[in-house]
Coordinates of C-alpha atoms and ligand atoms in Angstrom, one line a residue:
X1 CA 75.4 90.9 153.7
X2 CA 78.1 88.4 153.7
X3 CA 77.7 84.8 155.1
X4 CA 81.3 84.6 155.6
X5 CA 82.1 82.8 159.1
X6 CA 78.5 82.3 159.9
X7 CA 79.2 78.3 161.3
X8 CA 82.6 79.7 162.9
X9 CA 82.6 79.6 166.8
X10 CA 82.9 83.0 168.0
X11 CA 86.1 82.3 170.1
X12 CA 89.2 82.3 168.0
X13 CA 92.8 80.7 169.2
X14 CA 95.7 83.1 168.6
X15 CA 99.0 81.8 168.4
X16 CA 100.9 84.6 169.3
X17 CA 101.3 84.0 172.8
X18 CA 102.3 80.5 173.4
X19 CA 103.8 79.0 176.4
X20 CA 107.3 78.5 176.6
X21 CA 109.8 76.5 178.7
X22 CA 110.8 77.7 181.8
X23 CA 112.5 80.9 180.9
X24 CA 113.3 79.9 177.5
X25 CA 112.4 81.2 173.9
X26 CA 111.0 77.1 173.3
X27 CA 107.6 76.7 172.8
X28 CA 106.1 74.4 175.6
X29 CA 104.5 71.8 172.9
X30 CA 103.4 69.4 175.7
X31 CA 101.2 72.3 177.1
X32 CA 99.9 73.5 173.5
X33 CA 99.0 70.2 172.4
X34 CA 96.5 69.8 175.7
X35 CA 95.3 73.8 174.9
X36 CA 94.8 73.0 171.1
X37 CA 93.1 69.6 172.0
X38 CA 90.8 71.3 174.7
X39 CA 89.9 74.0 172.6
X40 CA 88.2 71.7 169.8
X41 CA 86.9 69.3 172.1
X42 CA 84.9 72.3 173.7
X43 CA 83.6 72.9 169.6
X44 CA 86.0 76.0 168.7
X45 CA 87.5 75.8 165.7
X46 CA 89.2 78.7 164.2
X47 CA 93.5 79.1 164.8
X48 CA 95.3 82.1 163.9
X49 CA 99.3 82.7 163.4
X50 CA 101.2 84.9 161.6
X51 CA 104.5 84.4 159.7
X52 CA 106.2 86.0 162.3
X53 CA 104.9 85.0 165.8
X54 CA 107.2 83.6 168.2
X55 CA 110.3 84.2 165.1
X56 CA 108.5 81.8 162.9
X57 CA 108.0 78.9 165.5
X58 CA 104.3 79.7 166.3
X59 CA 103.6 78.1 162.6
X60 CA 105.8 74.7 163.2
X61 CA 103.5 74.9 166.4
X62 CA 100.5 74.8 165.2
X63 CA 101.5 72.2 162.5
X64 CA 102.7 69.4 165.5
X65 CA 99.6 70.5 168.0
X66 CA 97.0 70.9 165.4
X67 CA 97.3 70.0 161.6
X68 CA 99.4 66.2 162.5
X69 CA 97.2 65.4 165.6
X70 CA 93.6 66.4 164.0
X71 CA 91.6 65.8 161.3
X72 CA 92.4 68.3 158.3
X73 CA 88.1 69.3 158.3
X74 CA 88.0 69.5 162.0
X75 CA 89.3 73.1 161.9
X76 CA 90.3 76.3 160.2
X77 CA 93.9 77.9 159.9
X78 CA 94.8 82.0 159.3
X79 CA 98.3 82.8 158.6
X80 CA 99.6 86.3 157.8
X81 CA 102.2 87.8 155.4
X82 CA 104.9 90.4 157.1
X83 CA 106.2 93.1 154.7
X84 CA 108.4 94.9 157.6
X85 CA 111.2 94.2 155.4
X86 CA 110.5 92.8 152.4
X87 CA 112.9 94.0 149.8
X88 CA 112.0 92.1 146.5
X89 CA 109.0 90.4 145.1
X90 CA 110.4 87.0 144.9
X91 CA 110.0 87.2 148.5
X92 CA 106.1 87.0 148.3
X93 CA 106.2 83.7 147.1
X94 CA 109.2 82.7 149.2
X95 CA 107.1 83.7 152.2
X96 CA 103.8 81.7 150.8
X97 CA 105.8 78.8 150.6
X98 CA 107.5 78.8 153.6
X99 CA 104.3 79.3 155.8
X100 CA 102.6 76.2 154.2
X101 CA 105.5 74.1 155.0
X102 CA 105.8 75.5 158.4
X103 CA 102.1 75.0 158.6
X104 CA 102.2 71.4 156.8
X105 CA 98.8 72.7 154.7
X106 CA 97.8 71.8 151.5
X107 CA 95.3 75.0 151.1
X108 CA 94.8 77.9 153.8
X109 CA 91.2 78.6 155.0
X110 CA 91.9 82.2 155.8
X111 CA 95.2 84.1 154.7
X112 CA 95.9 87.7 155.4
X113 CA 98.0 90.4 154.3
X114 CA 99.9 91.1 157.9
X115 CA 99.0 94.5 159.2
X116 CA 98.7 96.7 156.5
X117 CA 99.6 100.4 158.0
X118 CA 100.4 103.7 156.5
X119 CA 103.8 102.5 155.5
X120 CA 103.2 98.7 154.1
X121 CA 99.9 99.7 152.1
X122 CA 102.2 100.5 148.9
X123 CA 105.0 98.2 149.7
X124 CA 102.5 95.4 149.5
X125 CA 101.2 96.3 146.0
X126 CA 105.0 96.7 145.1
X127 CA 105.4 93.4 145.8
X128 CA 102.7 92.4 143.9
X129 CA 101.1 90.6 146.8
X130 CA 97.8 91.5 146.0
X131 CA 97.9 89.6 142.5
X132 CA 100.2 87.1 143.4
X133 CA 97.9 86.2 146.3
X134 CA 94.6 86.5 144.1
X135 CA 96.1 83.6 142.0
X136 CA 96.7 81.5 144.6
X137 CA 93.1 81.8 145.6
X138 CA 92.2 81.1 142.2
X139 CA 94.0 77.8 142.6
X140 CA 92.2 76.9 145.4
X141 CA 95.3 77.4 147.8
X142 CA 93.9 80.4 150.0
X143 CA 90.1 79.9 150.7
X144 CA 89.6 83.6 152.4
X145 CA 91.8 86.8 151.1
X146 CA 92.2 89.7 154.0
X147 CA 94.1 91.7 155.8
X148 CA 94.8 93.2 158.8
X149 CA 95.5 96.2 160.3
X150 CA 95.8 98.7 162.4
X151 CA 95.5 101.7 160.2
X152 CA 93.2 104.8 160.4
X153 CA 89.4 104.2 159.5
X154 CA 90.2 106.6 156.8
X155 CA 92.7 104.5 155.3
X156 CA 91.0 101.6 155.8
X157 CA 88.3 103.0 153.6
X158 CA 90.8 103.6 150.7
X159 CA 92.7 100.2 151.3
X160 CA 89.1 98.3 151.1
X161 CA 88.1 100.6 148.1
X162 CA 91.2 99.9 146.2
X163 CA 91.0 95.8 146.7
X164 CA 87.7 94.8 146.8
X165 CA 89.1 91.5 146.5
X166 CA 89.6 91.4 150.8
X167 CA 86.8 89.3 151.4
X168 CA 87.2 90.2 155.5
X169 CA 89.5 92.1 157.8
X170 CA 91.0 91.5 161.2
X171 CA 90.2 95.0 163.3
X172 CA 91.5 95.7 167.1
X173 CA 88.4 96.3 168.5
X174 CA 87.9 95.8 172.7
X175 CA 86.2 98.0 175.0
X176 CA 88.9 100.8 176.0
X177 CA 89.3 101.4 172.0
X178 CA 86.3 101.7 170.9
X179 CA 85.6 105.0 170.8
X180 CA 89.0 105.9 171.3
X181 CA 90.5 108.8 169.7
X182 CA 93.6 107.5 168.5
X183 CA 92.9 104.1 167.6
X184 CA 89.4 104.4 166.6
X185 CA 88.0 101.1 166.8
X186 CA 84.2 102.2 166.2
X187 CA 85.2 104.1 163.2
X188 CA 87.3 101.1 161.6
X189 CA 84.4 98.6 162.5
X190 CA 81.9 100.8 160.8
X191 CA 84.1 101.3 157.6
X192 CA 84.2 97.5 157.2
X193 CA 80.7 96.9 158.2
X194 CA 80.1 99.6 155.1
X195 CA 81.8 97.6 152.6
X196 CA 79.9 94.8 153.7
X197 CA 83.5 93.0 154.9
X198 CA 83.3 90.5 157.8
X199 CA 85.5 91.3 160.7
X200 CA 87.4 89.3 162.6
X201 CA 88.5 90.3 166.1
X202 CA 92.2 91.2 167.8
X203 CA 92.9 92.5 171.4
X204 CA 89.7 91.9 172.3
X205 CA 91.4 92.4 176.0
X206 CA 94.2 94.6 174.3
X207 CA 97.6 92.3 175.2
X208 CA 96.3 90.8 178.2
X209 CA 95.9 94.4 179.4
X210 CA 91.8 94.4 180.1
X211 CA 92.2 91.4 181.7
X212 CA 94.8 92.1 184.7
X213 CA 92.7 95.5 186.2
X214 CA 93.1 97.3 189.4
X215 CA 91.0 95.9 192.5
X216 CA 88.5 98.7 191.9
X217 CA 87.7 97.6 189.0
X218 CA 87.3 93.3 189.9
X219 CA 84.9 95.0 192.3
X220 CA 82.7 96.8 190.0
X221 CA 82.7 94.2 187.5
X222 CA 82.1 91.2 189.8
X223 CA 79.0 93.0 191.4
X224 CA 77.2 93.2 187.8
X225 CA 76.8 89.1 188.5
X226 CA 78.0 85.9 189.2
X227 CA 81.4 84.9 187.2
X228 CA 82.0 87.9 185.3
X229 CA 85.8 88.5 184.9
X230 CA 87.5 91.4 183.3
X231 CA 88.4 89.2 180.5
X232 CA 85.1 87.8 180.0
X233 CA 83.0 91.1 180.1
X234 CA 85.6 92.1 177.1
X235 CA 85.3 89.1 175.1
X236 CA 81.7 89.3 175.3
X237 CA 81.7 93.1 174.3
X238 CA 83.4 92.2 171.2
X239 CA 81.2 89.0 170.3
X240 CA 77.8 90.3 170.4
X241 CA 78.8 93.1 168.1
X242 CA 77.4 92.3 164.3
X243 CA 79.2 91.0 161.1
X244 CA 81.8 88.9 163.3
X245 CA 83.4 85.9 162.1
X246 CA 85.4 85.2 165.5
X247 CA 86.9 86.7 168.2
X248 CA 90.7 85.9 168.8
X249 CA 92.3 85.5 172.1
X250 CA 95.9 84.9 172.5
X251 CA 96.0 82.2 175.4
X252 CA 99.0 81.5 176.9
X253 CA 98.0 78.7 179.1
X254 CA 95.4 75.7 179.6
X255 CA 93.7 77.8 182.2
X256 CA 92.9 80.4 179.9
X257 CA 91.2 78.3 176.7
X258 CA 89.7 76.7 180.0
X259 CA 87.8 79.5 181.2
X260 CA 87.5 81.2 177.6
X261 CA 86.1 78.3 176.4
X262 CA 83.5 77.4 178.8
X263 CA 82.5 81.4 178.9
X264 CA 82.3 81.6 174.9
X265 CA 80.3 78.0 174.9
X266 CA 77.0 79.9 176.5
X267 CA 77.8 83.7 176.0
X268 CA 74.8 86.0 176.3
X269 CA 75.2 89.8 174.9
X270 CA 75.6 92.3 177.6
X271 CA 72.5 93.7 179.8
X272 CA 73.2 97.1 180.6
X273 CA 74.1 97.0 184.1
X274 CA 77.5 95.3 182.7
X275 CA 77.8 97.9 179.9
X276 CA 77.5 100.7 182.4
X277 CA 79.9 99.0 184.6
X278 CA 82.6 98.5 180.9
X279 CA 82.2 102.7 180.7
X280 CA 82.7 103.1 183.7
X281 CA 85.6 101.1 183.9
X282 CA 87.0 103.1 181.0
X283 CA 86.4 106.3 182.7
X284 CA 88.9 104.9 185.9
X285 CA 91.4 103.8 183.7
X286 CA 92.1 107.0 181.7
X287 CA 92.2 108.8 184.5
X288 CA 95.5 106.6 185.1
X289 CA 98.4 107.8 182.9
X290 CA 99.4 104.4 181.6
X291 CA 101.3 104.0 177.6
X292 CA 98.9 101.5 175.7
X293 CA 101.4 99.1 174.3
X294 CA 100.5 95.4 173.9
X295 CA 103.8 94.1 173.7
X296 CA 103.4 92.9 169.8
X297 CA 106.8 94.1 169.3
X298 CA 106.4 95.8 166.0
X299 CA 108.7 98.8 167.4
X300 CA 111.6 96.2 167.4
X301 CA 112.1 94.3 164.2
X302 CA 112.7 98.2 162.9
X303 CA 114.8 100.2 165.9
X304 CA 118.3 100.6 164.5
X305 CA 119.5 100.3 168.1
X306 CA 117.9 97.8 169.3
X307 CA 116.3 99.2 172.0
X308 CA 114.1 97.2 173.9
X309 CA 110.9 99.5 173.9
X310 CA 108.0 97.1 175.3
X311 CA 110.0 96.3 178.4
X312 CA 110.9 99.9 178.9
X313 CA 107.5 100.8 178.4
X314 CA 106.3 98.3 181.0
X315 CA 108.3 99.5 183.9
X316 CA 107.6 103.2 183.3
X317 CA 103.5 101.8 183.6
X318 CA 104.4 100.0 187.0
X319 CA 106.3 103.0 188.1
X320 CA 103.6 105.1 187.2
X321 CA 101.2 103.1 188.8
X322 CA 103.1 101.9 191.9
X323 CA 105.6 104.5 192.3
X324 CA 107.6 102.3 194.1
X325 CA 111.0 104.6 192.4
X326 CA 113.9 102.1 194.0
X327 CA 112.6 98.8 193.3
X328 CA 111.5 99.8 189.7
X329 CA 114.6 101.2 189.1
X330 CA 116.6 97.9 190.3
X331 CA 114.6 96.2 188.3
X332 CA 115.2 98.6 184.9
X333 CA 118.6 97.7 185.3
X334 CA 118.1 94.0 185.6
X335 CA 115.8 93.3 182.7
X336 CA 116.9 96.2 180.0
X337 CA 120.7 95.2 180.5
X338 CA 123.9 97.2 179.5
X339 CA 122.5 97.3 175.8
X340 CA 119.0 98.7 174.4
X341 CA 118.5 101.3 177.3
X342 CA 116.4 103.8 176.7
X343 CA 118.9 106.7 176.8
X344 CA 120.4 105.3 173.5
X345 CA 117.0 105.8 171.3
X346 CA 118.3 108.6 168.5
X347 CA 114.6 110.0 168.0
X348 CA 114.4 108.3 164.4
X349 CA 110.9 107.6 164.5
X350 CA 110.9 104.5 162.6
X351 CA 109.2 102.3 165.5
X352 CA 106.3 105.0 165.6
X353 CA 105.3 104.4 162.2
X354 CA 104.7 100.7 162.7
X355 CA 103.1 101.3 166.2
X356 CA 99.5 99.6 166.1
X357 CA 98.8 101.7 169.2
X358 CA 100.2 105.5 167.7
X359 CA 102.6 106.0 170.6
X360 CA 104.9 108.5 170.9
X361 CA 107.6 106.1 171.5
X362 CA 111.0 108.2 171.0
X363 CA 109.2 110.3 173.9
X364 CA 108.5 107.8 176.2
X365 CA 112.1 106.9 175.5
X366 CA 113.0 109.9 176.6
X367 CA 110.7 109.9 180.1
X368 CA 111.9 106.5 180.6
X369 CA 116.1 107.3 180.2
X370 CA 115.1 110.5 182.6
X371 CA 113.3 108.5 185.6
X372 CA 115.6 105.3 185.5
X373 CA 119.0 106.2 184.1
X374 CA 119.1 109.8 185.6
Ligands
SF4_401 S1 112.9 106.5 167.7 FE1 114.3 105.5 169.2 S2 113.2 103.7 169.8 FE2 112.3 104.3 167.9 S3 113.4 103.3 166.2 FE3 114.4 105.3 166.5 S4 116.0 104.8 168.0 FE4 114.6 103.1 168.1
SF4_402 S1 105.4 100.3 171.5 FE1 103.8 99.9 169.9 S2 104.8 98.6 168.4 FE2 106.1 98.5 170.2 S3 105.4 96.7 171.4 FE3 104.3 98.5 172.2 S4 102.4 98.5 171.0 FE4 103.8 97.2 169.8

């Protein structure tokens, strides 16, 4: 079995929902400097971004809060290539490059192939990603080859039996996808663990989903003991399961790496009263219609009309679960805007194929332009 990420703390900083400035696109550095520093002080020392987070500012984060404040062996760096539109294999290198500078990195511990899916498997090997980032590893400048994804566990399979060079993967695993029938998490978790590939953890609370439950649910979970939260019963789920190298939250304030911190410093697996109380909890929250989107935005860098799907698909979940028909409806109006409304979506199907979650979103779109624009 591999040794991969056996001295890596299993709580993992994701940089992919920082704080920003009032209502602002800026990235609050004041607050992410006290959230990076607060996180290694409490001994964690694994940071994940992505080429694209926060339209490329999430890397030129994470080189002023982390890499020019700390000490280069006092932590561990992930980035991720996109291939949503790469269009010539120049751009592989041009991408490289520009994380590192972004990054200010002379090598990266961990650099991954960004969400390899049904469409991107072949685009990436057209680009040549594969070798070109094989060399680099030869050179010393990638420590750890992966990938991520989102992709069936039957594709997985072929994508890990096809480059055996991924030395790990980064799965969606939590609690409510487990044994889900769409996403599969069990399935993909097993496929790695079969290739003897190391895992390392997303949406353990699925988009700050798991961890903002209905009062029902805060009860149940709060009488299996003393300071269990939603979020912590999910991120403990996900760290006691084998093969791990780190769990990743994406914490968008100090109060968060505050209480994810001091929970992941003395975790304990799971007794079964609190595993009883997680399947229960998934049995109340199916029986909710609720769409499962986590807000990565995906859907968007590819809608030809721009539509602004995550939003949509947030108010039609309150609606569905409040019901409250006029406010919702004011507030449609007020956040979608005269362009992007649901009503314009033309059915293309493009955002479905790089869905993580496999909605159905030119459907939704359709629900949603029925309830709120009728
Ligand atoms: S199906 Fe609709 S929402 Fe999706 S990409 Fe096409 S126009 Fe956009
Ligand atoms: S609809 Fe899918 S791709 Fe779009 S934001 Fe939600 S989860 Fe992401």
């Amino acid at each position: 079995m591999s040794c991969l990420g056996k001295d890596i703390a299993k709580l993992g900083f994701g940089f992919m929902r920082l704080p920003t400035v009032g209502t602002t696109q800026e990235i609050d550095m004041d607050q992410v400097c006290k959230m990076v520093d607060l996180f290694l002080e409490r001994g964690f020392t694994y940071f994940d971004t992505a080429y694209v987070y926060h339209g490329g500012q999430s890397e030129v984060a994470l080189r002023r809060a982390l890499v020019e404040r700390h000490p280069r062996e006092s932590f561990t760096v992930a980035t991720k290539m996109p291939f949503f539109d790469m269009k010539d294999p120049a751009q592989v290198e041009e991408y490289f490059n520009t994380s590192k500078d972004r990054m200010g990195v002379e090598y990266f511990d961990f650099y991954l192939l960004h969400n390899l899916s049904e469409a991107s498997i072949s685009k990436a090997e057209e680009m040549g990603a594969w070798d070109f980032l094989r060399k680099k590893k030869e050179q010393g400048v990638i420590r750890h080859l992966g990938f991520s994804s989102h992709a069936k566990p039957e594709q997985i399979d072929d994508i890990l039996t096809r480059h055996p060079e991924a030395e790990f993967i980064q799965l969606q695993i939590n609690y409510m996808d487990w044994e889900n029938e769409k996403i599969k998490s069990r399935e993909c978790y097993e496929v790695a663990r079969k290739h003897d590939k190391p895992i390392v953890i997303m949406e353990p609370i699925k988009g700050g989903f798991l961890a903002s439950l209905t009062d029902e649910i805060r009860e149940l979970f709060a009488a299996t003991g003393s300071g269990n939260t939603p979020a912590s019963l999910a991120l403990r789920f996900c760290a006691e399961l084998d093969g791990i190298i780190t769990v990743l939250s994406g914490m968008s304030t100090l109060e968060q790496v505050e209480q994810n911190t001091a929970m992941m410093q003395n975790w304990k697996p799971l007794n079964d009263t609190e595993k009883k109380a997680l399947d229960k909890a998934v049995k109340i929250i199916e029986s909710h219609p609720r769409v499962p989107c986590t807000n990565c935005k995906y859907c968007m860098e590819v809608c030809p009309q721009e539509i602004k799907i995550p939003s949509i698909i947030s108010i039609l979940n309150d609606y569905e679960a409040y019901g409250q028909a006029e406010v919702i409806k004011k507030g449609y109006g007020m956040r979608v805007g005269p362009k992007g409304k649901a009503s314009e979506c033309v059915h293309c199907a493009t955002c479905e194929q790089q869905c993580p979650q496999h909605i159905g979103i030119s459907e939704v779109m359709e629900k949603a332009a029925g309830i709120f624009e009728g």
